[in-house]
Amino acid sequence: VSIQSLSFGRTLDSDYPPLQQFFVVMEHCLKHGLRVKKSFLGFNKSLWGPLELVEKLCPEAAEISASVRDLPGLKTPLGRARAWLRLALMQKRLADYLRLLITRKDLLSDFYENSALMLEEEGAVIVGLLVGLNVIDANLCVKGEDLDSQVGVIDFSMYLKNDIDDYRSEERNSQIASILDQKNYVEELNRQLNSTVHGLQGRVDSLEKSNSKLIEELAIAKNNIIKLQEENQQLRSENNLILLKAQQHLEVTQGDVSVERDTYKQSRHGLDEMYNEARRQLKEECQLRQDVENELVVQVSMKQEMELAMKLLEKDIHEKQDTLIGLRQQLDEVKAINVEMYQKMQSSDEEMKKKNDVISRLEEKTNQITATMKQLEQRLQEAERHRILAEEGTRRFKLDFANKADSLQRQIEHRERQLHQLETDLKIEREWRQTLHNDLHRERETVAQLSTEALQISGLKKEFHRLQDENIQLRNICEDQEQALEELGSKLSEYVSFEMFHNQAGGQVWLKDKEASHCKLCEKEFSISRRKHHCRNCGEIFCNSCSDNELPLPASPKPVRVCDICHALLLQRCSSNPP
């Protein structure tokens, strides 16, 4: 049927007798070995049962099954089966549906006997022969036909041999077979090229997805580095503030301690020990600050190395993007080659149509001039010459197509090698990304350590504030002691005024404290550490070193403080006037 239909333009109608006989033969083949099912009306053999299974095996057959059920003129299962065969032929999927059906022998065994044609090897042969019907366009009207009451009788007169027809059919069949072989070869090659192009496109899409993921991870890593740099700057600023405050407090405490050490050297021995302890703690804090600065320098160097690594990674990514652009261009070239091949295939189809037209014209001419054998032989010779030219043209086309197919195959192998190289490069990039992730993890650990050290520094701040509070308490104690000394000084002044009164009664002049600001003997200025002392003999005011003498006076039987001058005069007087 498929070979004879090519002479009618590859389009068949329902009035074509060989097509009607084809459906009758298919109906007999499907009925062979069909099991008989009992019903209320008697025994029944139904083709619609096994054909209805195709809907479950192939979802694409659900459309024609639904169309068959919706047809209003069909009342019997046999009519539905005949309509299904016609719709499957118009869909060009009859061979595919029957191939799926014969592969499920476990399901067919419910409808057919074990010796049925569909369960034997002949069923596979029939399905293989039906593949040729996929190149034919069938234009059938199912609604207008009475498919329920048709009688399927095979007309064997169509298959009887005729010498002239056999000669023509053999010649025509050989030509059409060669043309169909060329067409099938071109379609298969185009299908393979399309599959390779789809594979390459899938690989390019996967590479683009991995590249976008790498770019996102790179942006995240950059943001993390920026955050770490900001935290580093904050830690540096806080460290500088702590250092400035510590230096200021150290200078203040050093000045206060130096003044207090000069003024209270004898009574501040315990305070000196506390000062030494505070100084030692300050030295330890300075050492800790130096260690933190060293660690910050190391971290900055590590961050610089990370930035260099990220720059190298960006450069590699740009190179991979360039290679991907090159691969896309090559894919576009392959698509252009496929378009050219498709155009050539269309041109070959047009040539086939032209040749079919030539054959039809030759047949008409042979029918018209059957009376003259000489003219028939001449036209047969012309047809033979045209056939030879056509074979030479097809041979040249095969050679050109084979060369182009080889070149395309080499290009595809070259692209596969390039893709393999890109896959290895991507593996290297993933390993490099893993190392970067590990480095970032280590940096986070170092940042955690720095945060703990910052907490330790805050603890040292608290300790330093505690020392300041203790220093303030000691200052308050010193102020209390100074007040006590002032009170003792006031009491001493009262006592001295009392003694001055007695000395004035004895004829001595007692000098007031406000009138003397320097020692009369050494002329050193009085201060908190250099106290004022009255000489009990002359009444003048001296420092401790110039009045560190005691002698008994006539006014007081006990030894009292006298200055160095009075001490020398009194000793001289005593030595000149012994008792």
Coordinates of C-alpha atoms in Angstrom, one line a residue, residues 53-420:
L53 CA -5.5 -1.5 26.3
V54 CA -3.2 0.8 24.2
E55 CA -4.7 3.8 26.1
K56 CA -3.1 2.5 29.3
L57 CA 0.2 1.7 27.8
C58 CA 0.6 5.0 25.9
P59 CA -1.1 8.2 27.1
E60 CA -1.0 9.6 23.6
A61 CA -3.6 7.1 22.5
A62 CA -6.1 8.4 25.0
E63 CA -7.2 11.1 22.5
I64 CA -8.2 8.7 19.7
S65 CA -9.9 6.3 22.2
A66 CA -12.0 9.2 23.5
S67 CA -12.8 10.3 19.9
V68 CA -13.9 6.7 19.1
R69 CA -16.2 6.6 22.2
D70 CA -17.7 10.0 21.3
L71 CA -18.6 9.1 17.7
P72 CA -22.5 9.0 17.5
G73 CA -22.9 6.4 14.7
L74 CA -20.9 3.6 16.3
K75 CA -22.9 1.0 18.3
T76 CA -20.8 -2.2 18.2
P77 CA -17.3 -2.9 19.5
L78 CA -16.2 -4.0 16.0
G79 CA -17.2 -0.6 14.6
R80 CA -15.2 1.1 17.4
A81 CA -12.2 -1.1 16.5
R82 CA -12.4 -0.2 12.8
A83 CA -12.6 3.5 13.7
W84 CA -9.7 3.2 16.0
L85 CA -7.5 1.7 13.2
R86 CA -8.4 4.5 10.8
L87 CA -7.7 7.2 13.4
A88 CA -4.3 5.6 14.4
L89 CA -3.4 5.5 10.7
M90 CA -4.2 9.2 10.2
Q91 CA -2.1 9.9 13.4
K92 CA 0.8 8.0 11.9
R93 CA 1.2 6.0 15.1
L94 CA -0.4 2.7 14.1
A95 CA 2.9 0.8 14.1
D96 CA 4.0 2.3 17.4
Y97 CA 0.7 1.5 19.2
L98 CA 0.7 -2.2 18.0
R99 CA 4.4 -2.5 18.9
L100 CA 3.6 -1.5 22.5
L101 CA 0.6 -3.9 22.5
I102 CA 2.6 -7.0 21.3
T103 CA 5.4 -6.4 23.9
R104 CA 2.8 -6.9 26.7
K105 CA 2.0 -10.6 26.1
D106 CA 0.9 -11.0 29.7
L107 CA -2.0 -8.6 28.9
L108 CA -2.8 -10.0 25.4
S109 CA -3.0 -13.6 26.8
D110 CA -6.4 -12.5 28.4
F111 CA -7.8 -11.8 24.9
Y112 CA -5.9 -14.2 22.5
E113 CA -5.1 -17.9 22.4
N114 CA -1.5 -19.1 22.7
S115 CA -1.3 -19.9 19.0
A116 CA -2.7 -16.4 18.0
L117 CA -0.9 -14.4 15.3
M118 CA -0.3 -11.5 17.6
L119 CA 1.5 -13.6 20.2
E120 CA 3.8 -15.3 17.6
E121 CA 6.8 -13.9 15.8
E122 CA 4.6 -13.1 12.8
G123 CA 3.0 -10.3 14.9
A124 CA 6.4 -8.5 15.2
V125 CA 7.0 -8.9 11.5
I126 CA 3.6 -7.3 10.7
V127 CA 4.4 -4.4 13.1
G128 CA 7.7 -3.9 11.3
L129 CA 6.0 -3.8 7.9
L130 CA 3.6 -1.2 9.2
V131 CA 6.4 1.3 9.9
G132 CA 6.4 2.3 6.2
L133 CA 2.9 3.8 6.6
N134 CA 4.3 6.6 8.7
V135 CA 5.4 8.4 5.5
I136 CA 1.9 8.4 4.1
D137 CA -0.8 11.1 4.8
A138 CA -4.2 9.5 5.1
N139 CA -7.3 11.6 4.7
L140 CA -10.2 9.4 6.0
C141 CA -13.8 10.3 6.9
V142 CA -14.9 8.2 9.9
K143 CA -18.2 9.9 10.7
G144 CA -19.9 9.3 7.3
E145 CA -19.0 5.5 7.0
D146 CA -21.1 2.7 8.3
L147 CA -18.4 0.8 10.1
D148 CA -20.7 -1.5 12.2
S149 CA -22.2 -3.3 9.2
Q150 CA -19.2 -3.6 6.8
V151 CA -18.3 -7.1 5.6
G152 CA -14.6 -7.7 5.6
V153 CA -13.8 -9.8 2.5
I154 CA -10.3 -10.0 1.1
D155 CA -10.1 -9.3 -2.7
F156 CA -7.3 -11.6 -4.0
S157 CA -7.6 -10.3 -7.6
M158 CA -5.4 -7.4 -6.7
Y159 CA -2.6 -9.8 -5.9
L160 CA -2.7 -11.8 -9.2
K161 CA 0.5 -11.4 -11.3
N162 CA 0.7 -9.5 -14.6
D163 CA 3.9 -9.4 -16.6
I164 CA 3.7 -5.8 -17.7
D165 CA 2.6 -4.6 -14.3
D166 CA 5.3 -6.7 -12.7
Y167 CA 7.9 -5.2 -14.9
R168 CA 6.7 -1.7 -14.2
S169 CA 6.1 -2.3 -10.5
E170 CA 9.6 -3.8 -10.0
E171 CA 11.3 -0.9 -11.8
R172 CA 9.1 1.6 -9.9
N173 CA 9.7 -0.3 -6.6
S174 CA 13.4 -0.3 -7.1
Q175 CA 13.5 3.5 -7.7
I176 CA 11.2 4.2 -4.8
A177 CA 13.0 1.9 -2.5
S178 CA 16.3 3.7 -3.2
I179 CA 14.7 7.1 -2.7
L180 CA 13.1 5.9 0.5
D181 CA 16.4 4.5 1.8
Q182 CA 18.0 7.9 1.1
K183 CA 15.2 9.7 2.9
N184 CA 15.3 7.4 5.9
Y185 CA 19.1 7.8 6.1
V186 CA 18.8 11.6 6.0
E187 CA 16.1 11.6 8.6
E188 CA 18.0 9.2 10.9
L189 CA 21.2 11.4 10.5
N190 CA 19.2 14.5 11.3
R191 CA 17.7 12.9 14.3
Q192 CA 21.1 11.9 15.7
L193 CA 22.4 15.5 15.0
N194 CA 19.4 16.9 16.9
S195 CA 20.0 14.6 19.8
T196 CA 23.7 15.6 20.0
V197 CA 22.7 19.3 19.8
H198 CA 20.2 18.8 22.6
G199 CA 22.9 17.0 24.7
L200 CA 25.3 19.9 24.1
Q201 CA 22.6 22.4 25.0
G202 CA 21.9 20.6 28.2
R203 CA 25.6 20.6 29.1
V204 CA 25.9 24.3 28.3
D205 CA 22.9 25.0 30.6
S206 CA 24.4 23.0 33.4
L207 CA 27.7 24.9 33.0
E208 CA 25.8 28.2 33.1
K209 CA 24.0 27.1 36.2
S210 CA 27.2 26.1 37.9
N211 CA 28.8 29.4 36.8
S212 CA 25.9 31.4 38.3
K213 CA 26.3 29.5 41.5
L214 CA 30.0 30.2 41.6
I215 CA 29.3 33.9 41.0
E216 CA 26.8 34.0 43.8
E217 CA 29.2 32.2 46.2
L218 CA 31.9 34.7 45.1
A219 CA 29.6 37.6 46.0
I220 CA 28.8 36.1 49.4
A221 CA 32.5 35.6 50.1
K222 CA 33.1 39.3 49.1
N223 CA 30.4 40.4 51.5
N224 CA 31.9 38.3 54.3
I225 CA 35.3 39.8 53.6
I226 CA 33.9 43.3 53.7
K227 CA 32.1 42.5 57.0
L228 CA 35.3 41.1 58.5
Q229 CA 37.2 44.2 57.4
E230 CA 34.6 46.4 59.0
E231 CA 34.8 44.4 62.2
N232 CA 38.6 44.6 62.1
Q233 CA 38.5 48.4 61.7
Q234 CA 36.1 48.6 64.7
L235 CA 38.4 46.4 66.8
R236 CA 41.3 48.6 65.8
S237 CA 39.5 51.8 66.7
E238 CA 38.4 50.3 70.0
N239 CA 41.9 49.1 70.7
N240 CA 43.3 52.6 69.9
L241 CA 40.7 54.2 72.2
I242 CA 41.7 51.7 75.0
L243 CA 45.4 52.5 74.4
L244 CA 44.8 56.2 74.6
K245 CA 42.7 56.0 77.7
A246 CA 45.3 53.6 79.3
Q247 CA 48.1 56.0 78.4
Q248 CA 46.2 59.0 79.8
H249 CA 45.3 57.1 83.0
L250 CA 48.9 55.9 83.2
E251 CA 50.2 59.5 82.9
V252 CA 47.8 60.7 85.4
T253 CA 48.5 57.9 87.8
Q254 CA 52.3 58.3 87.3
G255 CA 52.0 62.1 88.1
D256 CA 49.9 61.5 91.1
V257 CA 52.1 58.7 92.4
S258 CA 55.3 60.7 91.9
V259 CA 53.8 63.6 93.9
E260 CA 52.4 61.3 96.6
R261 CA 55.7 59.3 96.7
D262 CA 57.6 62.6 97.3
T263 CA 55.2 63.8 100.0
Y264 CA 54.4 60.5 101.8
K265 CA 57.5 58.4 101.3
Q266 CA 57.6 57.0 104.9
S267 CA 53.8 56.5 105.3
R268 CA 53.0 55.2 101.8
H269 CA 55.1 52.0 101.7
G270 CA 51.9 49.9 101.2
L271 CA 50.7 52.3 98.5
D272 CA 54.0 51.9 96.6
E273 CA 53.5 48.1 96.6
M274 CA 50.0 48.6 95.1
Y275 CA 51.4 51.0 92.5
N276 CA 54.0 48.4 91.5
E277 CA 51.2 45.8 91.2
A278 CA 49.2 48.2 89.0
R279 CA 52.2 49.0 86.9
R280 CA 52.9 45.3 86.4
Q281 CA 49.3 44.8 85.3
L282 CA 49.6 47.8 82.9
K283 CA 52.7 46.2 81.5
E284 CA 50.8 42.9 81.0
E285 CA 47.9 44.8 79.4
C286 CA 50.4 46.5 77.0
Q287 CA 51.9 43.1 76.2
L288 CA 48.4 41.8 75.5
R289 CA 47.7 44.8 73.3
Q290 CA 51.0 44.1 71.4
D291 CA 49.9 40.5 70.9
V292 CA 46.5 41.6 69.6
E293 CA 48.1 44.0 67.2
N294 CA 50.4 41.2 65.9
E295 CA 47.5 38.9 65.4
L296 CA 45.6 41.7 63.5
V297 CA 48.6 42.2 61.2
V298 CA 48.6 38.4 60.5
Q299 CA 44.9 38.5 59.8
V300 CA 45.3 41.5 57.5
S301 CA 48.0 39.6 55.5
M302 CA 45.7 36.5 55.4
K303 CA 42.9 38.7 54.1
Q304 CA 45.2 40.2 51.4
E305 CA 46.0 36.6 50.3
M306 CA 42.3 35.9 50.2
E307 CA 41.6 38.9 48.0
L308 CA 44.4 37.8 45.6
A309 CA 42.8 34.3 45.5
M310 CA 39.4 35.8 44.8
K311 CA 40.8 37.9 42.0
L312 CA 42.4 34.8 40.5
L313 CA 39.1 33.0 40.8
E314 CA 37.2 35.8 39.1
K315 CA 39.8 35.7 36.3
D316 CA 39.2 32.0 35.8
I317 CA 35.5 32.5 35.8
H318 CA 35.8 35.1 33.1
E319 CA 37.9 32.7 31.0
K320 CA 35.3 30.0 31.5
Q321 CA 32.6 32.4 30.3
D322 CA 34.6 33.2 27.2
T323 CA 34.9 29.5 26.5
L324 CA 31.1 29.1 27.0
I325 CA 30.5 31.9 24.5
G326 CA 32.8 30.1 22.0
L327 CA 30.8 26.9 22.5
R328 CA 27.5 28.7 22.0
Q329 CA 28.9 30.1 18.7
Q330 CA 29.9 26.6 17.6
L331 CA 26.4 25.3 18.6
D332 CA 24.9 28.1 16.4
E333 CA 27.2 26.9 13.5
V334 CA 26.0 23.3 14.0
K335 CA 22.4 24.5 14.0
A336 CA 23.1 26.4 10.7
I337 CA 24.6 23.2 9.2
N338 CA 21.4 21.4 10.3
V339 CA 19.3 24.0 8.6
E340 CA 21.3 23.6 5.5
M341 CA 20.9 19.8 5.7
Y342 CA 17.2 20.3 6.1
Q343 CA 17.0 22.6 3.1
K344 CA 19.0 20.0 1.1
M345 CA 16.6 17.3 2.3
Q346 CA 13.6 19.5 1.2
S347 CA 15.3 20.0 -2.2
S348 CA 15.8 16.2 -2.5
D349 CA 12.1 15.7 -1.6
E350 CA 11.2 18.2 -4.4
E351 CA 13.4 16.3 -6.8
M352 CA 11.6 13.1 -5.7
K353 CA 8.3 14.7 -6.5
K354 CA 9.6 15.9 -9.9
K355 CA 10.8 12.3 -10.6
N356 CA 7.4 11.0 -9.5
D357 CA 5.8 13.4 -11.9
V358 CA 8.2 12.2 -14.7
I359 CA 7.2 8.6 -13.9
S360 CA 3.5 9.4 -14.0
R361 CA 3.9 11.1 -17.4
L362 CA 5.9 8.2 -18.6
E363 CA 3.1 5.9 -17.5
E364 CA 0.5 8.0 -19.3
K365 CA 2.6 8.0 -22.5
T366 CA 3.1 4.2 -22.3
N367 CA -0.7 3.8 -22.0
Q368 CA -1.3 6.1 -24.9
I369 CA 1.2 4.5 -27.4
T370 CA 0.8 0.8 -26.6
A371 CA 0.1 0.2 -30.4
T372 CA 3.6 1.0 -31.5
M373 CA 6.4 -1.1 -30.0
K374 CA 9.1 1.0 -31.5
Q375 CA 8.0 4.1 -29.8
L376 CA 7.5 2.1 -26.5
E377 CA 11.1 0.8 -26.8
Q378 CA 12.5 4.3 -27.5
R379 CA 10.6 5.8 -24.5
L380 CA 11.8 2.9 -22.3
Q381 CA 15.3 3.7 -23.3
E382 CA 14.8 7.3 -22.4
A383 CA 13.4 6.2 -19.1
E384 CA 16.4 4.0 -18.5
R385 CA 18.8 6.9 -19.4
H386 CA 16.9 9.2 -17.0
R387 CA 17.1 6.5 -14.3
I388 CA 20.9 6.2 -14.8
L389 CA 21.3 9.9 -14.5
A390 CA 19.1 9.9 -11.3
E391 CA 21.2 7.1 -9.8
E392 CA 24.4 9.1 -10.6
G393 CA 22.9 12.2 -9.0
T394 CA 21.8 10.2 -5.9
R395 CA 25.3 8.6 -5.7
R396 CA 27.0 12.0 -5.7
F397 CA 24.5 13.3 -3.1
K398 CA 25.4 10.3 -0.9
L399 CA 29.1 11.0 -1.2
D400 CA 28.7 14.7 -0.4
F401 CA 26.4 13.9 2.5
A402 CA 28.8 11.2 3.8
N403 CA 31.7 13.7 3.7
K404 CA 29.7 16.4 5.5
A405 CA 28.5 13.8 8.1
D406 CA 32.2 12.8 8.8
S407 CA 33.2 16.4 9.2
L408 CA 30.2 17.0 11.6
Q409 CA 31.2 13.9 13.6
R410 CA 34.8 15.2 13.9
Q411 CA 33.5 18.6 15.1
I412 CA 31.2 16.9 17.6
E413 CA 34.1 14.8 19.0
H414 CA 36.2 18.0 19.2
R415 CA 33.4 19.7 21.2
E416 CA 33.1 16.7 23.5
R417 CA 36.8 16.9 24.2
Q418 CA 36.5 20.6 25.0
L419 CA 33.5 19.9 27.3
H420 CA 35.5 17.2 29.1

